[in-house]
Amino acid sequence: MPSPAPFAEPGRIIPQNCLIIIPARMGSTRLPGKPLADIGGLPMIVHVATRAREAKLGKTLIATDSTEIKIIAEKHGFEAVMTAAGHQSGSDRIYEALQQIDANNNFEIIINVQGDLPTINPADIAAAAAVLADTGVDIATLCAPISRAEEKTDPNVVKLVGSKRPAIPALEGGLPRLRALYFTRAAAPWGEGVLYHHIGLYAYRRQALEKFVQMPPSELESREKLEQLRALEADMRIDAAIITGVPLGVDNAADLERARQYIAREAALAQSRL
């Protein structure tokens, strides 16, 4: 039986002093100008930022390389900062933004919410933060059971291989989670049982983010093209909250159309309840 998790002080399930940063760049090769794509009358980045703010974890910030994105974000009431265009990953971009706005180290937890998740559930963002109530965890993320057979062998669906850990007492019955042992594009683990789809949203302890961005890419990271493997190879601990569904990521025009349909259904349902 696993030993009890070293949780933070009683009553403090969601760590304090959280900062949500949404990296957004214009240079998508498959969908140019993606952050400003219209979904239900609003740019996609505004949908993401609104849902991030609804998680009620603290300050929400957009980190971008585009003056146009910055202007649009500020027009809709969100703070945005300009970052360099040449960053290799969203982690590098959010770290630059953090250095710009928090030189005094006021924020303990930095949450990276991808700018192409317009349907992300605010409760799922909060779930990732809640995992850091376990003081032994460096980085928290999300995963969901794979339900469609074709996803098991799809290399674009990243699988999380993990071991069960004590539930975080954030919700009634606890928040189930896994300790990540590996991430892969292959169908893993072998044999009967659930496979988990990794969702690329990360909640970092500040020191973990600082360590992560200063390390060079690792061997397995380069092989699998998965930056989170850099952290595992450096003996950093990643735990994942298990959620019920995968948010729709927008990578191409077909994804964008599905996101528009999803948001339209949400709006119609909300209107029917009035």
mmCIF file with all atom_site columns, C-alpha atoms in Angstrom, residues 74-226:
data_model
loop_
_atom_site.group_PDB
_atom_site.id
_atom_site.type_symbol
_atom_site.label_atom_id
_atom_site.label_alt_id
_atom_site.label_comp_id
_atom_site.label_asym_id
_atom_site.label_entity_id
_atom_site.label_seq_id
_atom_site.pdbx_PDB_ins_code
_atom_site.Cartn_x
_atom_site.Cartn_y
_atom_site.Cartn_z
_atom_site.occupancy
_atom_site.B_iso_or_equiv
_atom_site.pdbx_formal_charge
_atom_site.auth_seq_id
_atom_site.auth_comp_id
_atom_site.auth_asym_id
_atom_site.auth_atom_id
_atom_site.pdbx_PDB_model_num
ATOM 1   C CA . GLU A 1 74  ? -6.452  44.020 -23.898 1.00 0.00 ? 74  GLU A CA 1
ATOM 2   C CA . LYS A 1 75  ? -9.575  45.137 -25.754 1.00 0.00 ? 75  LYS A CA 1
ATOM 3   C CA . HIS A 1 76  ? -11.403 42.225 -24.111 1.00 0.00 ? 76  HIS A CA 1
ATOM 4   C CA . GLY A 1 77  ? -10.079 43.013 -20.654 1.00 0.00 ? 77  GLY A CA 1
ATOM 5   C CA . PHE A 1 78  ? -7.088  40.660 -20.422 1.00 0.00 ? 78  PHE A CA 1
ATOM 6   C CA . GLU A 1 79  ? -3.507  41.558 -19.613 1.00 0.00 ? 79  GLU A CA 1
ATOM 7   C CA . ALA A 1 80  ? -0.951  40.590 -22.254 1.00 0.00 ? 80  ALA A CA 1
ATOM 8   C CA . VAL A 1 81  ? 2.820   40.880 -22.544 1.00 0.00 ? 81  VAL A CA 1
ATOM 9   C CA . MET A 1 82  ? 5.084   40.757 -25.567 1.00 0.00 ? 82  MET A CA 1
ATOM 10  C CA . THR A 1 83  ? 7.625   37.940 -25.717 1.00 0.00 ? 83  THR A CA 1
ATOM 11  C CA . ALA A 1 84  ? 10.304  36.945 -28.207 1.00 0.00 ? 84  ALA A CA 1
ATOM 12  C CA . ALA A 1 85  ? 9.247   35.342 -31.474 1.00 0.00 ? 85  ALA A CA 1
ATOM 13  C CA . GLY A 1 86  ? 11.898  32.628 -31.461 1.00 0.00 ? 86  GLY A CA 1
ATOM 14  C CA . HIS A 1 87  ? 10.841  30.506 -28.488 1.00 0.00 ? 87  HIS A CA 1
ATOM 15  C CA . GLN A 1 88  ? 10.956  26.770 -29.142 1.00 0.00 ? 88  GLN A CA 1
ATOM 16  C CA . SER A 1 89  ? 8.084   25.940 -26.779 1.00 0.00 ? 89  SER A CA 1
ATOM 17  C CA . GLY A 1 90  ? 5.245   27.413 -24.775 1.00 0.00 ? 90  GLY A CA 1
ATOM 18  C CA . SER A 1 91  ? 7.216   26.706 -21.597 1.00 0.00 ? 91  SER A CA 1
ATOM 19  C CA . ASP A 1 92  ? 9.989   29.036 -22.736 1.00 0.00 ? 92  ASP A CA 1
ATOM 20  C CA . ARG A 1 93  ? 7.463   31.714 -23.640 1.00 0.00 ? 93  ARG A CA 1
ATOM 21  C CA . ILE A 1 94  ? 5.646   31.603 -20.307 1.00 0.00 ? 94  ILE A CA 1
ATOM 22  C CA . TYR A 1 95  ? 8.943   31.740 -18.437 1.00 0.00 ? 95  TYR A CA 1
ATOM 23  C CA . GLU A 1 96  ? 9.930   34.935 -20.246 1.00 0.00 ? 96  GLU A CA 1
ATOM 24  C CA . ALA A 1 97  ? 6.520   36.420 -19.403 1.00 0.00 ? 97  ALA A CA 1
ATOM 25  C CA . LEU A 1 98  ? 6.923   35.398 -15.766 1.00 0.00 ? 98  LEU A CA 1
ATOM 26  C CA . GLN A 1 99  ? 10.291  37.139 -15.559 1.00 0.00 ? 99  GLN A CA 1
ATOM 27  C CA . GLN A 1 100 ? 8.775   40.297 -17.010 1.00 0.00 ? 100 GLN A CA 1
ATOM 28  C CA . ILE A 1 101 ? 5.848   40.636 -14.646 1.00 0.00 ? 101 ILE A CA 1
ATOM 29  C CA . ASP A 1 102 ? 7.027   38.959 -11.439 1.00 0.00 ? 102 ASP A CA 1
ATOM 30  C CA . ALA A 1 103 ? 10.628  39.792 -10.684 1.00 0.00 ? 103 ALA A CA 1
ATOM 31  C CA . ASN A 1 104 ? 9.823   39.645 -6.950  1.00 0.00 ? 104 ASN A CA 1
ATOM 32  C CA . ASN A 1 105 ? 8.754   35.973 -7.018  1.00 0.00 ? 105 ASN A CA 1
ATOM 33  C CA . ASN A 1 106 ? 5.219   36.596 -5.784  1.00 0.00 ? 106 ASN A CA 1
ATOM 34  C CA . PHE A 1 107 ? 3.677   33.672 -7.680  1.00 0.00 ? 107 PHE A CA 1
ATOM 35  C CA . GLU A 1 108 ? 4.209   30.121 -6.359  1.00 0.00 ? 108 GLU A CA 1
ATOM 36  C CA . ILE A 1 109 ? 2.393   28.179 -9.074  1.00 0.00 ? 109 ILE A CA 1
ATOM 37  C CA . ILE A 1 110 ? 2.587   28.867 -12.819 1.00 0.00 ? 110 ILE A CA 1
ATOM 38  C CA . ILE A 1 111 ? -0.083  27.241 -14.989 1.00 0.00 ? 111 ILE A CA 1
ATOM 39  C CA . ASN A 1 112 ? 0.493   26.894 -18.725 1.00 0.00 ? 112 ASN A CA 1
ATOM 40  C CA . VAL A 1 113 ? -2.853  26.742 -20.548 1.00 0.00 ? 113 VAL A CA 1
ATOM 41  C CA . GLN A 1 114 ? -2.409  26.233 -24.280 1.00 0.00 ? 114 GLN A CA 1
ATOM 42  C CA . GLY A 1 115 ? -3.903  28.975 -26.402 1.00 0.00 ? 115 GLY A CA 1
ATOM 43  C CA . ASP A 1 116 ? -5.657  26.517 -28.724 1.00 0.00 ? 116 ASP A CA 1
ATOM 44  C CA . LEU A 1 117 ? -8.008  24.952 -26.149 1.00 0.00 ? 117 LEU A CA 1
ATOM 45  C CA . PRO A 1 118 ? -11.191 27.035 -26.551 1.00 0.00 ? 118 PRO A CA 1
ATOM 46  C CA . THR A 1 119 ? -13.365 24.348 -24.927 1.00 0.00 ? 119 THR A CA 1
ATOM 47  C CA . ILE A 1 120 ? -11.216 23.714 -21.838 1.00 0.00 ? 120 ILE A CA 1
ATOM 48  C CA . ASN A 1 121 ? -13.295 23.213 -18.701 1.00 0.00 ? 121 ASN A CA 1
ATOM 49  C CA . PRO A 1 122 ? -12.296 25.710 -15.971 1.00 0.00 ? 122 PRO A CA 1
ATOM 50  C CA . ALA A 1 123 ? -12.713 22.916 -13.411 1.00 0.00 ? 123 ALA A CA 1
ATOM 51  C CA . ASP A 1 124 ? -10.034 20.899 -15.202 1.00 0.00 ? 124 ASP A CA 1
ATOM 52  C CA . ILE A 1 125 ? -7.565  23.776 -14.918 1.00 0.00 ? 125 ILE A CA 1
ATOM 53  C CA . ALA A 1 126 ? -8.319  23.887 -11.192 1.00 0.00 ? 126 ALA A CA 1
ATOM 54  C CA . ALA A 1 127 ? -7.838  20.108 -10.998 1.00 0.00 ? 127 ALA A CA 1
ATOM 55  C CA . ALA A 1 128 ? -4.279  20.411 -12.306 1.00 0.00 ? 128 ALA A CA 1
ATOM 56  C CA . ALA A 1 129 ? -3.502  23.060 -9.690  1.00 0.00 ? 129 ALA A CA 1
ATOM 57  C CA . ALA A 1 130 ? -5.046  20.909 -6.956  1.00 0.00 ? 130 ALA A CA 1
ATOM 58  C CA . VAL A 1 131 ? -2.556  18.111 -7.635  1.00 0.00 ? 131 VAL A CA 1
ATOM 59  C CA . LEU A 1 132 ? 0.185   20.403 -6.319  1.00 0.00 ? 132 LEU A CA 1
ATOM 60  C CA . ALA A 1 133 ? -1.406  20.157 -2.878  1.00 0.00 ? 133 ALA A CA 1
ATOM 61  C CA . ASP A 1 134 ? 0.887   17.115 -2.704  1.00 0.00 ? 134 ASP A CA 1
ATOM 62  C CA . THR A 1 135 ? 4.165   18.789 -1.829  1.00 0.00 ? 135 THR A CA 1
ATOM 63  C CA . GLY A 1 136 ? 6.164   15.975 -3.430  1.00 0.00 ? 136 GLY A CA 1
ATOM 64  C CA . VAL A 1 137 ? 4.947   16.863 -6.932  1.00 0.00 ? 137 VAL A CA 1
ATOM 65  C CA . ASP A 1 138 ? 7.018   19.212 -9.126  1.00 0.00 ? 138 ASP A CA 1
ATOM 66  C CA . ILE A 1 139 ? 4.703   19.488 -12.135 1.00 0.00 ? 139 ILE A CA 1
ATOM 67  C CA . ALA A 1 140 ? 1.005   18.655 -12.486 1.00 0.00 ? 140 ALA A CA 1
ATOM 68  C CA . THR A 1 141 ? -0.882  17.877 -15.660 1.00 0.00 ? 141 THR A CA 1
ATOM 69  C CA . LEU A 1 142 ? -4.072  16.159 -16.895 1.00 0.00 ? 142 LEU A CA 1
ATOM 70  C CA . CYS A 1 143 ? -5.075  12.895 -18.520 1.00 0.00 ? 143 CYS A CA 1
ATOM 71  C CA . ALA A 1 144 ? -8.291  11.156 -19.516 1.00 0.00 ? 144 ALA A CA 1
ATOM 72  C CA . PRO A 1 145 ? -9.157  7.529  -20.337 1.00 0.00 ? 145 PRO A CA 1
ATOM 73  C CA . ILE A 1 146 ? -9.020  6.707  -24.040 1.00 0.00 ? 146 ILE A CA 1
ATOM 74  C CA . SER A 1 147 ? -12.423 5.528  -25.244 1.00 0.00 ? 147 SER A CA 1
ATOM 75  C CA . ARG A 1 148 ? -11.915 5.239  -29.015 1.00 0.00 ? 148 ARG A CA 1
ATOM 76  C CA . ALA A 1 149 ? -9.858  2.311  -30.274 1.00 0.00 ? 149 ALA A CA 1
ATOM 77  C CA . GLU A 1 150 ? -8.209  4.300  -33.066 1.00 0.00 ? 150 GLU A CA 1
ATOM 78  C CA . GLU A 1 151 ? -6.704  6.738  -30.563 1.00 0.00 ? 151 GLU A CA 1
ATOM 79  C CA . LYS A 1 152 ? -4.648  3.969  -28.968 1.00 0.00 ? 152 LYS A CA 1
ATOM 80  C CA . THR A 1 153 ? -2.422  3.705  -32.038 1.00 0.00 ? 153 THR A CA 1
ATOM 81  C CA . ASP A 1 154 ? -2.625  7.343  -33.171 1.00 0.00 ? 154 ASP A CA 1
ATOM 82  C CA . PRO A 1 155 ? 0.832   8.932  -32.707 1.00 0.00 ? 155 PRO A CA 1
ATOM 83  C CA . ASN A 1 156 ? -0.814  12.341 -32.359 1.00 0.00 ? 156 ASN A CA 1
ATOM 84  C CA . VAL A 1 157 ? -2.542  11.120 -29.192 1.00 0.00 ? 157 VAL A CA 1
ATOM 85  C CA . VAL A 1 158 ? 0.125   11.159 -26.492 1.00 0.00 ? 158 VAL A CA 1
ATOM 86  C CA . LYS A 1 159 ? -0.264  8.416  -23.901 1.00 0.00 ? 159 LYS A CA 1
ATOM 87  C CA . LEU A 1 160 ? 0.584   8.801  -20.240 1.00 0.00 ? 160 LEU A CA 1
ATOM 88  C CA . VAL A 1 161 ? 1.821   5.668  -18.501 1.00 0.00 ? 161 VAL A CA 1
ATOM 89  C CA . GLY A 1 162 ? 1.468   6.060  -14.761 1.00 0.00 ? 162 GLY A CA 1
ATOM 90  C CA . SER A 1 163 ? 0.899   4.479  -11.386 1.00 0.00 ? 163 SER A CA 1
ATOM 91  C CA . LYS A 1 164 ? -2.064  5.319  -9.177  1.00 0.00 ? 164 LYS A CA 1
ATOM 92  C CA . ARG A 1 165 ? -1.428  7.643  -6.254  1.00 0.00 ? 165 ARG A CA 1
ATOM 93  C CA . PRO A 1 166 ? -3.643  8.630  -3.280  1.00 0.00 ? 166 PRO A CA 1
ATOM 94  C CA . ALA A 1 167 ? -6.511  10.861 -4.377  1.00 0.00 ? 167 ALA A CA 1
ATOM 95  C CA . ILE A 1 168 ? -6.244  14.592 -3.751  1.00 0.00 ? 168 ILE A CA 1
ATOM 96  C CA . PRO A 1 169 ? -9.107  15.594 -1.392  1.00 0.00 ? 169 PRO A CA 1
ATOM 97  C CA . ALA A 1 170 ? -10.213 18.403 -3.684  1.00 0.00 ? 170 ALA A CA 1
ATOM 98  C CA . LEU A 1 171 ? -13.612 17.034 -4.669  1.00 0.00 ? 171 LEU A CA 1
ATOM 99  C CA . GLU A 1 172 ? -16.206 14.776 -3.095  1.00 0.00 ? 172 GLU A CA 1
ATOM 100 C CA . GLY A 1 173 ? -14.633 11.344 -3.177  1.00 0.00 ? 173 GLY A CA 1
ATOM 101 C CA . GLY A 1 174 ? -11.222 12.819 -3.972  1.00 0.00 ? 174 GLY A CA 1
ATOM 102 C CA . LEU A 1 175 ? -9.462  13.755 -7.199  1.00 0.00 ? 175 LEU A CA 1
ATOM 103 C CA . PRO A 1 176 ? -7.963  10.627 -8.809  1.00 0.00 ? 176 PRO A CA 1
ATOM 104 C CA . ARG A 1 177 ? -4.466  10.926 -10.201 1.00 0.00 ? 177 ARG A CA 1
ATOM 105 C CA . LEU A 1 178 ? -1.509  9.061  -11.629 1.00 0.00 ? 178 LEU A CA 1
ATOM 106 C CA . ARG A 1 179 ? 2.197   9.514  -11.086 1.00 0.00 ? 179 ARG A CA 1
ATOM 107 C CA . ALA A 1 180 ? 3.676   9.744  -14.570 1.00 0.00 ? 180 ALA A CA 1
ATOM 108 C CA . LEU A 1 181 ? 6.272   7.096  -15.368 1.00 0.00 ? 181 LEU A CA 1
ATOM 109 C CA . TYR A 1 182 ? 6.497   7.783  -19.105 1.00 0.00 ? 182 TYR A CA 1
ATOM 110 C CA . PHE A 1 183 ? 4.879   9.654  -21.992 1.00 0.00 ? 183 PHE A CA 1
ATOM 111 C CA . THR A 1 184 ? 4.816   8.143  -25.472 1.00 0.00 ? 184 THR A CA 1
ATOM 112 C CA . ARG A 1 185 ? 3.200   8.312  -28.897 1.00 0.00 ? 185 ARG A CA 1
ATOM 113 C CA . ALA A 1 186 ? 3.058   4.515  -28.974 1.00 0.00 ? 186 ALA A CA 1
ATOM 114 C CA . ALA A 1 187 ? 0.204   2.393  -27.628 1.00 0.00 ? 187 ALA A CA 1
ATOM 115 C CA . ALA A 1 188 ? 1.290   1.831  -24.031 1.00 0.00 ? 188 ALA A CA 1
ATOM 116 C CA . PRO A 1 189 ? 1.265   0.114  -21.660 1.00 0.00 ? 189 PRO A CA 1
ATOM 117 C CA . TRP A 1 190 ? 0.899   -3.328 -23.236 1.00 0.00 ? 190 TRP A CA 1
ATOM 118 C CA . GLY A 1 191 ? -1.935  -5.664 -22.274 1.00 0.00 ? 191 GLY A CA 1
ATOM 119 C CA . GLU A 1 192 ? -5.494  -5.295 -21.093 1.00 0.00 ? 192 GLU A CA 1
ATOM 120 C CA . GLY A 1 193 ? -6.590  -2.190 -19.253 1.00 0.00 ? 193 GLY A CA 1
ATOM 121 C CA . VAL A 1 194 ? -7.132  1.522  -19.605 1.00 0.00 ? 194 VAL A CA 1
ATOM 122 C CA . LEU A 1 195 ? -4.851  3.721  -21.694 1.00 0.00 ? 195 LEU A CA 1
ATOM 123 C CA . TYR A 1 196 ? -4.662  7.410  -20.827 1.00 0.00 ? 196 TYR A CA 1
ATOM 124 C CA . HIS A 1 197 ? -4.654  10.351 -23.223 1.00 0.00 ? 197 HIS A CA 1
ATOM 125 C CA . HIS A 1 198 ? -2.285  13.052 -21.981 1.00 0.00 ? 198 HIS A CA 1
ATOM 126 C CA . ILE A 1 199 ? -3.599  16.619 -22.103 1.00 0.00 ? 199 ILE A CA 1
ATOM 127 C CA . GLY A 1 200 ? -0.828  19.186 -22.448 1.00 0.00 ? 200 GLY A CA 1
ATOM 128 C CA . LEU A 1 201 ? -1.785  21.588 -19.691 1.00 0.00 ? 201 LEU A CA 1
ATOM 129 C CA . TYR A 1 202 ? 0.843   22.038 -16.972 1.00 0.00 ? 202 TYR A CA 1
ATOM 130 C CA . ALA A 1 203 ? 0.915   23.499 -13.470 1.00 0.00 ? 203 ALA A CA 1
ATOM 131 C CA . TYR A 1 204 ? 4.501   24.111 -12.372 1.00 0.00 ? 204 TYR A CA 1
ATOM 132 C CA . ARG A 1 205 ? 5.986   24.979 -9.058  1.00 0.00 ? 205 ARG A CA 1
ATOM 133 C CA . ARG A 1 206 ? 7.991   28.080 -9.847  1.00 0.00 ? 206 ARG A CA 1
ATOM 134 C CA . GLN A 1 207 ? 11.305  26.386 -9.057  1.00 0.00 ? 207 GLN A CA 1
ATOM 135 C CA . ALA A 1 208 ? 10.363  23.466 -11.311 1.00 0.00 ? 208 ALA A CA 1
ATOM 136 C CA . LEU A 1 209 ? 9.640   25.764 -14.261 1.00 0.00 ? 209 LEU A CA 1
ATOM 137 C CA . GLU A 1 210 ? 12.927  27.600 -13.730 1.00 0.00 ? 210 GLU A CA 1
ATOM 138 C CA . LYS A 1 211 ? 14.822  24.302 -13.659 1.00 0.00 ? 211 LYS A CA 1
ATOM 139 C CA . PHE A 1 212 ? 12.965  22.910 -16.663 1.00 0.00 ? 212 PHE A CA 1
ATOM 140 C CA . VAL A 1 213 ? 13.602  25.780 -19.080 1.00 0.00 ? 213 VAL A CA 1
ATOM 141 C CA . GLN A 1 214 ? 17.293  25.941 -18.187 1.00 0.00 ? 214 GLN A CA 1
ATOM 142 C CA . MET A 1 215 ? 17.927  22.286 -19.065 1.00 0.00 ? 215 MET A CA 1
ATOM 143 C CA . PRO A 1 216 ? 18.847  21.209 -22.609 1.00 0.00 ? 216 PRO A CA 1
ATOM 144 C CA . PRO A 1 217 ? 16.494  18.871 -24.484 1.00 0.00 ? 217 PRO A CA 1
ATOM 145 C CA . SER A 1 218 ? 16.897  15.278 -23.322 1.00 0.00 ? 218 SER A CA 1
ATOM 146 C CA . GLU A 1 219 ? 17.498  12.174 -25.418 1.00 0.00 ? 219 GLU A CA 1
ATOM 147 C CA . LEU A 1 220 ? 13.993  10.754 -25.029 1.00 0.00 ? 220 LEU A CA 1
ATOM 148 C CA . GLU A 1 221 ? 12.430  14.187 -25.500 1.00 0.00 ? 221 GLU A CA 1
ATOM 149 C CA . SER A 1 222 ? 14.179  14.491 -28.864 1.00 0.00 ? 222 SER A CA 1
ATOM 150 C CA . ARG A 1 223 ? 13.193  10.972 -29.872 1.00 0.00 ? 223 ARG A CA 1
ATOM 151 C CA . GLU A 1 224 ? 9.494   11.167 -28.929 1.00 0.00 ? 224 GLU A CA 1
ATOM 152 C CA . LYS A 1 225 ? 9.183   14.932 -29.631 1.00 0.00 ? 225 LYS A CA 1
ATOM 153 C CA . LEU A 1 226 ? 7.649   15.372 -26.150 1.00 0.00 ? 226 LEU A CA 1
#
